[in-house]
PDB file of C-alpha atoms in Angstrom:
ATOM      1  CA  MET A   2     172.577 198.542 290.743  1.00 56.00           C
ATOM      2  CA  ASN A   3     173.164 202.219 291.548  1.00 57.00           C
ATOM      3  CA  THR A   4     176.727 203.192 290.553  1.00 57.00           C
ATOM      4  CA  SER A   5     176.690 205.996 293.146  1.00 57.00           C
ATOM      5  CA  GLU A   6     176.931 203.275 295.791  1.00 79.00           C
ATOM      6  CA  MET A   7     180.015 201.861 294.180  1.00 85.00           C
ATOM      7  CA  LEU A   8     183.747 202.386 294.096  1.00 92.00           C
ATOM      8  CA  GLU A   9     184.702 203.560 290.599  1.00 93.00           C
ATOM      9  CA  LEU A  10     188.131 202.520 289.316  1.00 95.00           C
ATOM     10  CA  SER A  11     189.881 202.976 285.989  1.00 95.00           C
ATOM     11  CA  GLY A  12     191.768 200.105 284.445  1.00 95.00           C
ATOM     12  CA  THR A  13     193.178 198.585 281.299  1.00 96.00           C
ATOM     13  CA  VAL A  14     192.331 195.478 279.312  1.00 95.00           C
ATOM     14  CA  ILE A  15     195.216 192.989 279.337  1.00 93.00           C
ATOM     15  CA  SER A  16     195.766 189.503 277.965  1.00 90.00           C
ATOM     16  CA  ASP A  17     196.219 186.806 280.571  1.00 87.00           C
ATOM     17  CA  ASN A  18     198.055 184.691 278.008  1.00 87.00           C
ATOM     18  CA  GLN A  19     200.727 186.690 276.205  1.00 88.00           C
ATOM     19  CA  LYS A  20     203.618 184.759 274.632  1.00 90.00           C
ATOM     20  CA  MET A  21     207.125 185.849 273.729  1.00 92.00           C
ATOM     21  CA  VAL A  22     208.084 183.838 270.642  1.00 94.00           C
ATOM     22  CA  THR A  23     211.738 182.853 270.354  1.00 92.00           C
ATOM     23  CA  SER A  24     213.947 179.968 269.196  1.00 89.00           C
ATOM     24  CA  ARG A  25     216.070 177.359 270.955  1.00 86.00           C
ATOM     25  CA  PHE A  26     218.851 177.827 268.428  1.00 85.00           C
ATOM     26  CA  MET A  27     220.833 180.720 267.063  1.00 87.00           C
ATOM     27  CA  GLY A  28     220.499 181.515 263.396  1.00 88.00           C
ATOM     28  CA  PHE A  29     219.235 183.941 260.808  1.00 91.00           C
ATOM     29  CA  ILE A  30     215.484 184.351 260.441  1.00 93.00           C
ATOM     30  CA  LYS A  31     214.106 183.295 257.087  1.00 91.00           C
ATOM     31  CA  ASN A  32     210.585 183.077 255.684  1.00 91.00           C
ATOM     32  CA  MET A  33     208.995 185.444 258.196  1.00 95.00           C
ATOM     33  CA  ARG A  34     205.303 184.918 257.484  1.00 95.00           C
ATOM     34  CA  VAL A  35     203.530 187.338 259.828  1.00 95.00           C
ATOM     35  CA  SER A  36     203.354 191.053 260.586  1.00 94.00           C
ATOM     36  CA  GLU A  37     202.043 193.128 263.466  1.00 93.00           C
ATOM     37  CA  GLY A  38     198.264 192.944 263.667  1.00 90.00           C
ATOM     38  CA  ASP A  39     198.006 189.515 262.002  1.00 93.00           C
ATOM     39  CA  MET A  40     195.682 186.968 263.574  1.00 92.00           C
ATOM     40  CA  VAL A  41     197.356 183.569 263.969  1.00 94.00           C
ATOM     41  CA  LYS A  42     196.082 180.087 264.745  1.00 94.00           C
ATOM     42  CA  LYS A  43     197.668 177.499 267.034  1.00 93.00           C
ATOM     43  CA  GLY A  44     200.232 175.476 265.061  1.00 94.00           C
ATOM     44  CA  GLN A  45     200.575 178.080 262.303  1.00 95.00           C
ATOM     45  CA  VAL A  46     204.145 178.538 261.016  1.00 95.00           C
ATOM     46  CA  LEU A  47     205.418 181.991 261.987  1.00 96.00           C
ATOM     47  CA  TYR A  48     208.991 181.901 260.673  1.00 95.00           C
ATOM     48  CA  GLU A  49     212.017 179.639 260.195  1.00 92.00           C
ATOM     49  CA  ILE A  50     215.601 179.666 261.439  1.00 91.00           C
ATOM     50  CA  ASP A  51     218.604 179.067 259.167  1.00 88.00           C
ATOM     51  CA  SER A  52     220.926 177.388 261.685  1.00 79.00           C
ATOM     52  CA  LYS A  53     224.533 176.708 260.642  1.00 79.00           C
ATOM     53  CA  GLU A  54     225.046 175.114 264.052  1.00 78.00           C
ATOM     54  CA  ILE A  55     222.715 172.202 263.327  1.00 81.00           C
ATOM     55  CA  GLU A  56     223.983 171.825 259.748  1.00 80.00           C
ATOM     56  CA  ALA A  57     227.516 171.462 261.160  1.00 85.00           C
ATOM     57  CA  ALA A  58     226.275 168.915 263.707  1.00 85.00           C
ATOM     58  CA  VAL A  59     224.646 166.859 260.921  1.00 87.00           C
ATOM     59  CA  LYS A  60     227.913 166.792 258.932  1.00 89.00           C
ATOM     60  CA  GLN A  61     229.858 165.801 262.034  1.00 91.00           C
ATOM     61  CA  VAL A  62     227.510 162.953 262.906  1.00 91.00           C
ATOM     62  CA  ASP A  63     227.483 161.755 259.259  1.00 92.00           C
ATOM     63  CA  LEU A  64     231.282 161.514 259.471  1.00 94.00           C
ATOM     64  CA  ALA A  65     231.018 159.584 262.743  1.00 92.00           C
ATOM     65  CA  ILE A  66     228.569 157.138 261.134  1.00 94.00           C
ATOM     66  CA  SER A  67     230.888 156.586 258.157  1.00 94.00           C
ATOM     67  CA  GLN A  68     233.848 155.945 260.457  1.00 94.00           C
ATOM     68  CA  ALA A  69     231.830 153.569 262.654  1.00 94.00           C
ATOM     69  CA  ARG A  70     230.593 151.596 259.622  1.00 95.00           C
ATOM     70  CA  LEU A  71     234.131 151.376 258.224  1.00 96.00           C
ATOM     71  CA  ALA A  72     235.441 150.085 261.560  1.00 94.00           C
ATOM     72  CA  LEU A  73     232.614 147.507 261.650  1.00 95.00           C
ATOM     73  CA  GLN A  74     233.433 146.317 258.127  1.00 96.00           C
ATOM     74  CA  MET A  75     237.157 146.028 258.910  1.00 95.00           C
ATOM     75  CA  ASN A  76     236.490 144.052 262.105  1.00 94.00           C
ATOM     76  CA  GLN A  77     234.025 141.804 260.267  1.00 95.00           C
ATOM     77  CA  ASN A  78     236.614 141.108 257.543  1.00 95.00           C
ATOM     78  CA  GLN A  79     239.261 140.286 260.141  1.00 94.00           C
ATOM     79  CA  LEU A  80     236.830 137.955 261.925  1.00 94.00           C
ATOM     80  CA  ASN A  81     236.064 136.165 258.653  1.00 94.00           C
ATOM     81  CA  ASN A  82     239.777 135.689 258.000  1.00 94.00           C
ATOM     82  CA  VAL A  83     240.363 134.333 261.514  1.00 93.00           C
ATOM     83  CA  LEU A  84     237.413 131.933 261.146  1.00 94.00           C
ATOM     84  CA  LEU A  85     238.801 130.666 257.808  1.00 95.00           C
ATOM     85  CA  ASN A  86     242.227 130.077 259.358  1.00 92.00           C
ATOM     86  CA  LEU A  87     240.639 128.405 262.380  1.00 92.00           C
ATOM     87  CA  ALA A  88     238.619 126.022 260.201  1.00 93.00           C
ATOM     88  CA  ARG A  89     241.709 125.180 258.118  1.00 92.00           C
ATOM     89  CA  ASN A  90     243.877 124.633 261.193  1.00 91.00           C
ATOM     90  CA  LYS A  91     241.272 122.378 262.810  1.00 91.00           C
ATOM     91  CA  ARG A  92     241.440 120.160 259.722  1.00 91.00           C
ATOM     92  CA  LEU A  93     245.250 120.187 259.866  1.00 90.00           C
ATOM     93  CA  LEU A  94     245.139 119.347 263.580  1.00 87.00           C
ATOM     94  CA  GLN A  95     243.258 116.142 262.776  1.00 89.00           C
ATOM     95  CA  LYS A  96     246.215 115.214 260.524  1.00 87.00           C
ATOM     96  CA  ASP A  97     248.750 116.279 263.200  1.00 86.00           C
ATOM     97  CA  MET A  98     250.061 118.953 260.839  1.00 90.00           C
ATOM     98  CA  VAL A  99     249.622 121.826 263.385  1.00 86.00           C
ATOM     99  CA  SER A 100     249.761 121.991 267.144  1.00 91.00           C
ATOM    100  CA  LYS A 101     246.767 122.227 269.436  1.00 91.00           C
ATOM    101  CA  PHE A 102     248.248 125.452 270.788  1.00 92.00           C
ATOM    102  CA  GLU A 103     247.983 127.099 267.357  1.00 91.00           C
ATOM    103  CA  VAL A 104     244.315 126.145 267.119  1.00 91.00           C
ATOM    104  CA  GLU A 105     243.638 127.466 270.627  1.00 92.00           C
ATOM    105  CA  GLN A 106     245.314 130.753 269.732  1.00 93.00           C
ATOM    106  CA  LEU A 107     243.065 131.124 266.683  1.00 92.00           C
ATOM    107  CA  GLU A 108     239.993 130.286 268.788  1.00 93.00           C
ATOM    108  CA  LEU A 109     240.989 133.047 271.227  1.00 95.00           C
ATOM    109  CA  ALA A 110     241.558 135.445 268.337  1.00 93.00           C
ATOM    110  CA  ALA A 111     238.118 134.565 266.938  1.00 93.00           C
ATOM    111  CA  LYS A 112     236.512 135.282 270.324  1.00 94.00           C
ATOM    112  CA  ASN A 113     238.291 138.629 270.553  1.00 94.00           C
ATOM    113  CA  MET A 114     237.254 139.586 267.020  1.00 94.00           C
ATOM    114  CA  ARG A 115     233.626 138.683 267.740  1.00 94.00           C
ATOM    115  CA  ASP A 116     233.769 141.058 270.712  1.00 95.00           C
ATOM    116  CA  MET A 117     235.299 143.749 268.481  1.00 94.00           C
ATOM    117  CA  VAL A 118     232.502 143.281 265.931  1.00 95.00           C
ATOM    118  CA  LYS A 119     229.864 143.660 268.674  1.00 95.00           C
ATOM    119  CA  ILE A 120     231.537 146.843 269.908  1.00 95.00           C
ATOM    120  CA  ALA A 121     231.707 148.217 266.356  1.00 94.00           C
ATOM    121  CA  GLN A 122     228.020 147.403 265.830  1.00 95.00           C
ATOM    122  CA  LYS A 123     227.150 149.306 269.025  1.00 95.00           C
ATOM    123  CA  GLN A 124     229.187 152.276 267.817  1.00 94.00           C
ATOM    124  CA  VAL A 125     227.257 152.324 264.530  1.00 94.00           C
ATOM    125  CA  GLU A 126     223.943 152.164 266.402  1.00 93.00           C
ATOM    126  CA  GLN A 127     225.010 154.997 268.737  1.00 93.00           C
ATOM    127  CA  ALA A 128     226.128 157.187 265.821  1.00 92.00           C
ATOM    128  CA  GLU A 129     222.848 156.586 263.968  1.00 92.00           C
ATOM    129  CA  ALA A 130     220.843 157.364 267.133  1.00 91.00           C
ATOM    130  CA  GLN A 131     222.855 160.560 267.528  1.00 89.00           C
ATOM    131  CA  LYS A 132     221.985 161.561 263.971  1.00 89.00           C
ATOM    132  CA  GLU A 133     218.313 160.949 264.649  1.00 88.00           C
ATOM    133  CA  ALA A 134     218.571 163.222 267.700  1.00 85.00           C
ATOM    134  CA  VAL A 135     220.281 165.931 265.646  1.00 85.00           C
ATOM    135  CA  LEU A 136     217.717 165.682 262.857  1.00 84.00           C
ATOM    136  CA  ASN A 137     214.969 165.903 265.478  1.00 83.00           C
ATOM    137  CA  GLN A 138     216.292 169.372 266.307  1.00 81.00           C
ATOM    138  CA  TYR A 139     215.314 170.550 262.834  1.00 82.00           C
ATOM    139  CA  LYS A 140     211.701 170.756 263.970  1.00 83.00           C
ATOM    140  CA  TYR A 141     212.731 173.503 266.382  1.00 86.00           C
ATOM    141  CA  LEU A 142     213.929 175.568 263.426  1.00 89.00           C
ATOM    142  CA  THR A 143     210.327 175.962 262.270  1.00 91.00           C
ATOM    143  CA  ILE A 144     208.693 178.288 264.772  1.00 94.00           C
ATOM    144  CA  LYS A 145     204.940 177.800 265.213  1.00 94.00           C
ATOM    145  CA  ALA A 146     202.262 179.597 267.202  1.00 94.00           C
ATOM    146  CA  SER A 147     201.543 177.882 270.517  1.00 90.00           C
ATOM    147  CA  ASN A 148     198.029 179.315 270.677  1.00 89.00           C
ATOM    148  CA  ASP A 149     195.499 181.439 268.790  1.00 90.00           C
ATOM    149  CA  GLY A 150     196.100 185.154 269.055  1.00 90.00           C
ATOM    150  CA  VAL A 151     197.193 188.376 267.421  1.00 92.00           C
ATOM    151  CA  VAL A 152     200.758 189.528 266.734  1.00 94.00           C
ATOM    152  CA  VAL A 153     201.103 192.681 268.852  1.00 90.00           C
ATOM    153  CA  ALA A 154     204.856 193.180 268.408  1.00 92.00           C
ATOM    154  CA  LYS A 155     207.399 192.170 265.781  1.00 95.00           C
ATOM    155  CA  LYS A 156     210.894 192.710 267.163  1.00 94.00           C
ATOM    156  CA  LEU A 157     212.927 190.913 264.479  1.00 94.00           C
ATOM    157  CA  ASN A 158     212.614 190.757 260.715  1.00 93.00           C
ATOM    158  CA  GLU A 159     213.694 188.381 257.975  1.00 92.00           C
ATOM    159  CA  GLY A 160     217.496 188.319 257.819  1.00 91.00           C
ATOM    160  CA  ASP A 161     217.952 189.330 261.466  1.00 93.00           C
ATOM    161  CA  MET A 162     219.906 187.107 263.841  1.00 93.00           C
ATOM    162  CA  GLN A 163     217.725 185.124 266.247  1.00 91.00           C
ATOM    163  CA  ILE A 164     219.395 184.601 269.611  1.00 90.00           C
ATOM    164  CA  PRO A 165     217.843 182.082 272.060  1.00 89.00           C
ATOM    165  CA  GLY A 166     215.828 183.946 274.671  1.00 86.00           C
ATOM    166  CA  MET A 167     215.453 187.058 272.526  1.00 91.00           C
ATOM    167  CA  PRO A 168     211.787 187.365 271.437  1.00 93.00           C
ATOM    168  CA  ALA A 169     211.129 187.777 267.734  1.00 95.00           C
ATOM    169  CA  LEU A 170     207.364 188.141 268.119  1.00 95.00           C
ATOM    170  CA  VAL A 171     204.851 188.835 270.870  1.00 94.00           C
ATOM    171  CA  ILE A 172     201.481 187.107 270.511  1.00 94.00           C
ATOM    172  CA  THR A 173     198.485 188.037 272.618  1.00 91.00           C
ATOM    173  CA  ASP A 174     195.640 185.604 273.163  1.00 89.00           C
ATOM    174  CA  LEU A 175     192.369 187.512 272.714  1.00 87.00           C
ATOM    175  CA  LYS A 176     190.341 184.692 274.241  1.00 85.00           C
ATOM    176  CA  HIS A 177     191.784 185.222 277.714  1.00 87.00           C
ATOM    177  CA  LEU A 178     191.312 188.928 278.375  1.00 93.00           C
ATOM    178  CA  LYS A 179     191.151 190.468 281.818  1.00 95.00           C
ATOM    179  CA  ILE A 180     191.127 193.940 283.330  1.00 96.00           C
ATOM    180  CA  LEU A 181     194.037 195.192 285.415  1.00 95.00           C
ATOM    181  CA  LEU A 182     193.183 197.724 288.119  1.00 94.00           C
ATOM    182  CA  GLN A 183     194.917 199.452 290.976  1.00 92.00           C
ATOM    183  CA  VAL A 184     193.085 199.884 294.257  1.00 92.00           C
ATOM    184  CA  SER A 185     194.237 201.917 297.234  1.00 90.00           C
ATOM    185  CA  GLU A 186     195.002 200.196 300.504  1.00 87.00           C
ATOM    186  CA  SER A 187     192.099 202.010 302.175  1.00 87.00           C
ATOM    187  CA  ASN A 188     189.617 200.404 299.753  1.00 89.00           C
ATOM    188  CA  LEU A 189     190.853 196.822 300.123  1.00 88.00           C
ATOM    189  CA  ALA A 190     188.001 196.121 302.538  1.00 87.00           C
ATOM    190  CA  HIS A 191     185.632 196.197 299.529  1.00 89.00           C
ATOM    191  CA  ILE A 192     187.742 193.766 297.492  1.00 92.00           C
ATOM    192  CA  ARG A 193     187.480 189.991 297.582  1.00 92.00           C
ATOM    193  CA  ILE A 194     187.925 187.157 295.117  1.00 94.00           C
ATOM    194  CA  GLY A 195     184.729 186.313 293.265  1.00 94.00           C
ATOM    195  CA  LYS A 196     182.964 189.604 293.997  1.00 94.00           C
ATOM    196  CA  LYS A 197     180.763 190.755 291.118  1.00 94.00           C
ATOM    197  CA  VAL A 198     181.437 194.128 289.501  1.00 95.00           C
ATOM    198  CA  ILE A 199     180.179 196.234 286.604  1.00 95.00           C
ATOM    199  CA  VAL A 200     182.514 196.716 283.653  1.00 96.00           C
ATOM    200  CA  GLU A 201     182.264 199.506 281.086  1.00 96.00           C
ATOM    201  CA  ILE A 202     184.471 199.910 278.011  1.00 96.00           C
ATOM    202  CA  PRO A 203     183.374 203.271 276.560  1.00 95.00           C
ATOM    203  CA  SER A 204     185.245 202.980 273.239  1.00 95.00           C
ATOM    204  CA  VAL A 205     183.166 199.983 272.137  1.00 94.00           C
ATOM    205  CA  GLY A 206     180.002 200.817 274.066  1.00 94.00           C
ATOM    206  CA  LEU A 207     180.247 197.686 276.195  1.00 95.00           C
ATOM    207  CA  LYS A 208     178.606 197.406 279.583  1.00 95.00           C
ATOM    208  CA  THR A 209     178.837 193.984 281.120  1.00 95.00           C
ATOM    209  CA  GLU A 210     179.304 192.018 284.297  1.00 94.00           C
ATOM    210  CA  GLY A 211     182.635 190.903 285.696  1.00 95.00           C
ATOM    211  CA  LYS A 212     184.104 189.505 288.865  1.00 95.00           C
ATOM    212  CA  ILE A 213     187.332 189.936 290.780  1.00 95.00           C
ATOM    213  CA  SER A 214     189.573 187.009 289.839  1.00 95.00           C
ATOM    214  CA  ALA A 215     192.867 187.902 291.520  1.00 94.00           C
ATOM    215  CA  ILE A 216     194.344 190.164 294.165  1.00 92.00           C
ATOM    216  CA  ILE A 217     198.097 190.593 293.801  1.00 89.00           C
ATOM    217  CA  PRO A 218     199.417 190.814 297.386  1.00 81.00           C
ATOM    218  CA  SER A 219     202.195 193.301 296.712  1.00 76.00           C
ATOM    219  CA  SER A 220     201.640 197.030 296.995  1.00 70.00           C
ATOM    220  CA  ASN A 221     203.519 199.937 295.506  1.00 71.00           C
ATOM    221  CA  PRO A 222     205.383 201.443 298.518  1.00 76.00           C
ATOM    222  CA  MET A 223     205.085 204.928 297.017  1.00 79.00           C
ATOM    223  CA  THR A 224     201.346 204.918 296.253  1.00 78.00           C
ATOM    224  CA  HIS A 225     200.188 202.131 298.624  1.00 81.00           C
ATOM    225  CA  LYS A 226     198.066 200.680 295.854  1.00 87.00           C
ATOM    226  CA  PHE A 227     197.442 197.003 295.102  1.00 91.00           C
ATOM    227  CA  LYS A 228     196.816 195.411 291.709  1.00 93.00           C
ATOM    228  CA  ILE A 229     193.675 193.383 291.102  1.00 94.00           C
ATOM    229  CA  LYS A 230     192.453 191.474 288.058  1.00 96.00           C
ATOM    230  CA  VAL A 231     188.857 191.286 286.889  1.00 97.00           C
ATOM    231  CA  SER A 232     187.476 188.663 284.507  1.00 95.00           C
ATOM    232  CA  PHE A 233     184.527 189.738 282.365  1.00 95.00           C
ATOM    233  CA  ASP A 234     182.170 188.723 279.577  1.00 92.00           C
ATOM    234  CA  LYS A 235     183.075 190.705 276.474  1.00 91.00           C
ATOM    235  CA  LYS A 236     179.976 189.364 274.691  1.00 89.00           C
ATOM    236  CA  SER A 237     180.355 190.042 270.964  1.00 88.00           C
ATOM    237  CA  ALA A 238     182.314 193.282 271.370  1.00 91.00           C
ATOM    238  CA  MET A 239     185.712 193.750 269.672  1.00 90.00           C
ATOM    239  CA  VAL A 240     187.835 194.154 272.792  1.00 91.00           C
ATOM    240  CA  PHE A 241     191.625 194.418 272.630  1.00 89.00           C
ATOM    241  CA  PRO A 242     194.440 194.727 275.167  1.00 90.00           C
ATOM    242  CA  GLY A 243     195.201 198.315 276.090  1.00 91.00           C
ATOM    243  CA  MET A 244     191.603 199.548 276.012  1.00 94.00           C
ATOM    244  CA  TYR A 245     190.472 201.922 278.756  1.00 97.00           C
ATOM    245  CA  VAL A 246     187.969 200.452 281.205  1.00 97.00           C
ATOM    246  CA  LYS A 247     185.772 201.689 284.033  1.00 96.00           C
ATOM    247  CA  VAL A 248     184.977 199.204 286.789  1.00 96.00           C
ATOM    248  CA  TYR A 249     182.347 199.744 289.475  1.00 95.00           C
ATOM    249  CA  ILE A 250     182.757 197.740 292.687  1.00 93.00           C
ATOM    250  CA  PRO A 251     179.922 197.612 295.254  1.00 91.00           C
ATOM    251  CA  LEU A 252     180.838 199.298 298.532  1.00 85.00           C
ATOM    252  CA  GLU A 253     178.658 196.920 300.478  1.00 62.00           C
ATOM    253  CA  ASP A 254     179.687 193.296 300.816  1.00 49.00           C
ATOM    254  CA  ARG A 255     177.006 191.691 298.672  1.00 44.00           C
ATOM    255  CA  GLN A 256     176.816 189.916 295.293  1.00 44.00           C
TER     256      GLN A 256
END
């Protein structure tokens, strides 16, 4: 296809899947295992967080479990004592040595203590479930890569404080590269989703086919230009985000 019959635009390679890596919990970064430029695999450990917050929560829930178990043991002992007295008083009632009222009072006490034991058992179960939930948070202290990619920015180092929402690393997925272009409003008539284009990346000597994958419907009010994205086949070329690209778009409306 003759490039003289085409609209020539300059653009930049971008990643369509760039991740800001951060933590859910505050703490100091330890065991930072990657540097800028490192290739990482999905699931690979990137760094760990030393969180005093979770350690304090574990100690607190351990104390709650100990208290709940102690309360259960005390209620169980009291129930056993009431049951022993009830059994003894039932034997004495048969010999008319105690009143029926005394036996009924012990039966009521036994019922109440059984209820107290059930409540104490529930409290132990709740405390243990709470500990399991707290311990489950430990997995969020080991930060792993959510996808394959390359570390393009390292904003925090070992010993720095990680604050939730503050990225420590930026990972770019090299498998989902696209080209970002700006096209003037007057040339939008030549742009449509799915239209085939020619892509050239001079620095790596790549000439390949691409197609318009997105038109971002928001123009710059100063330049009256719209952003478009182009997907392309990079073949076996070593293409990275930030590379300069030339894109040729046919002026006529044909594939």
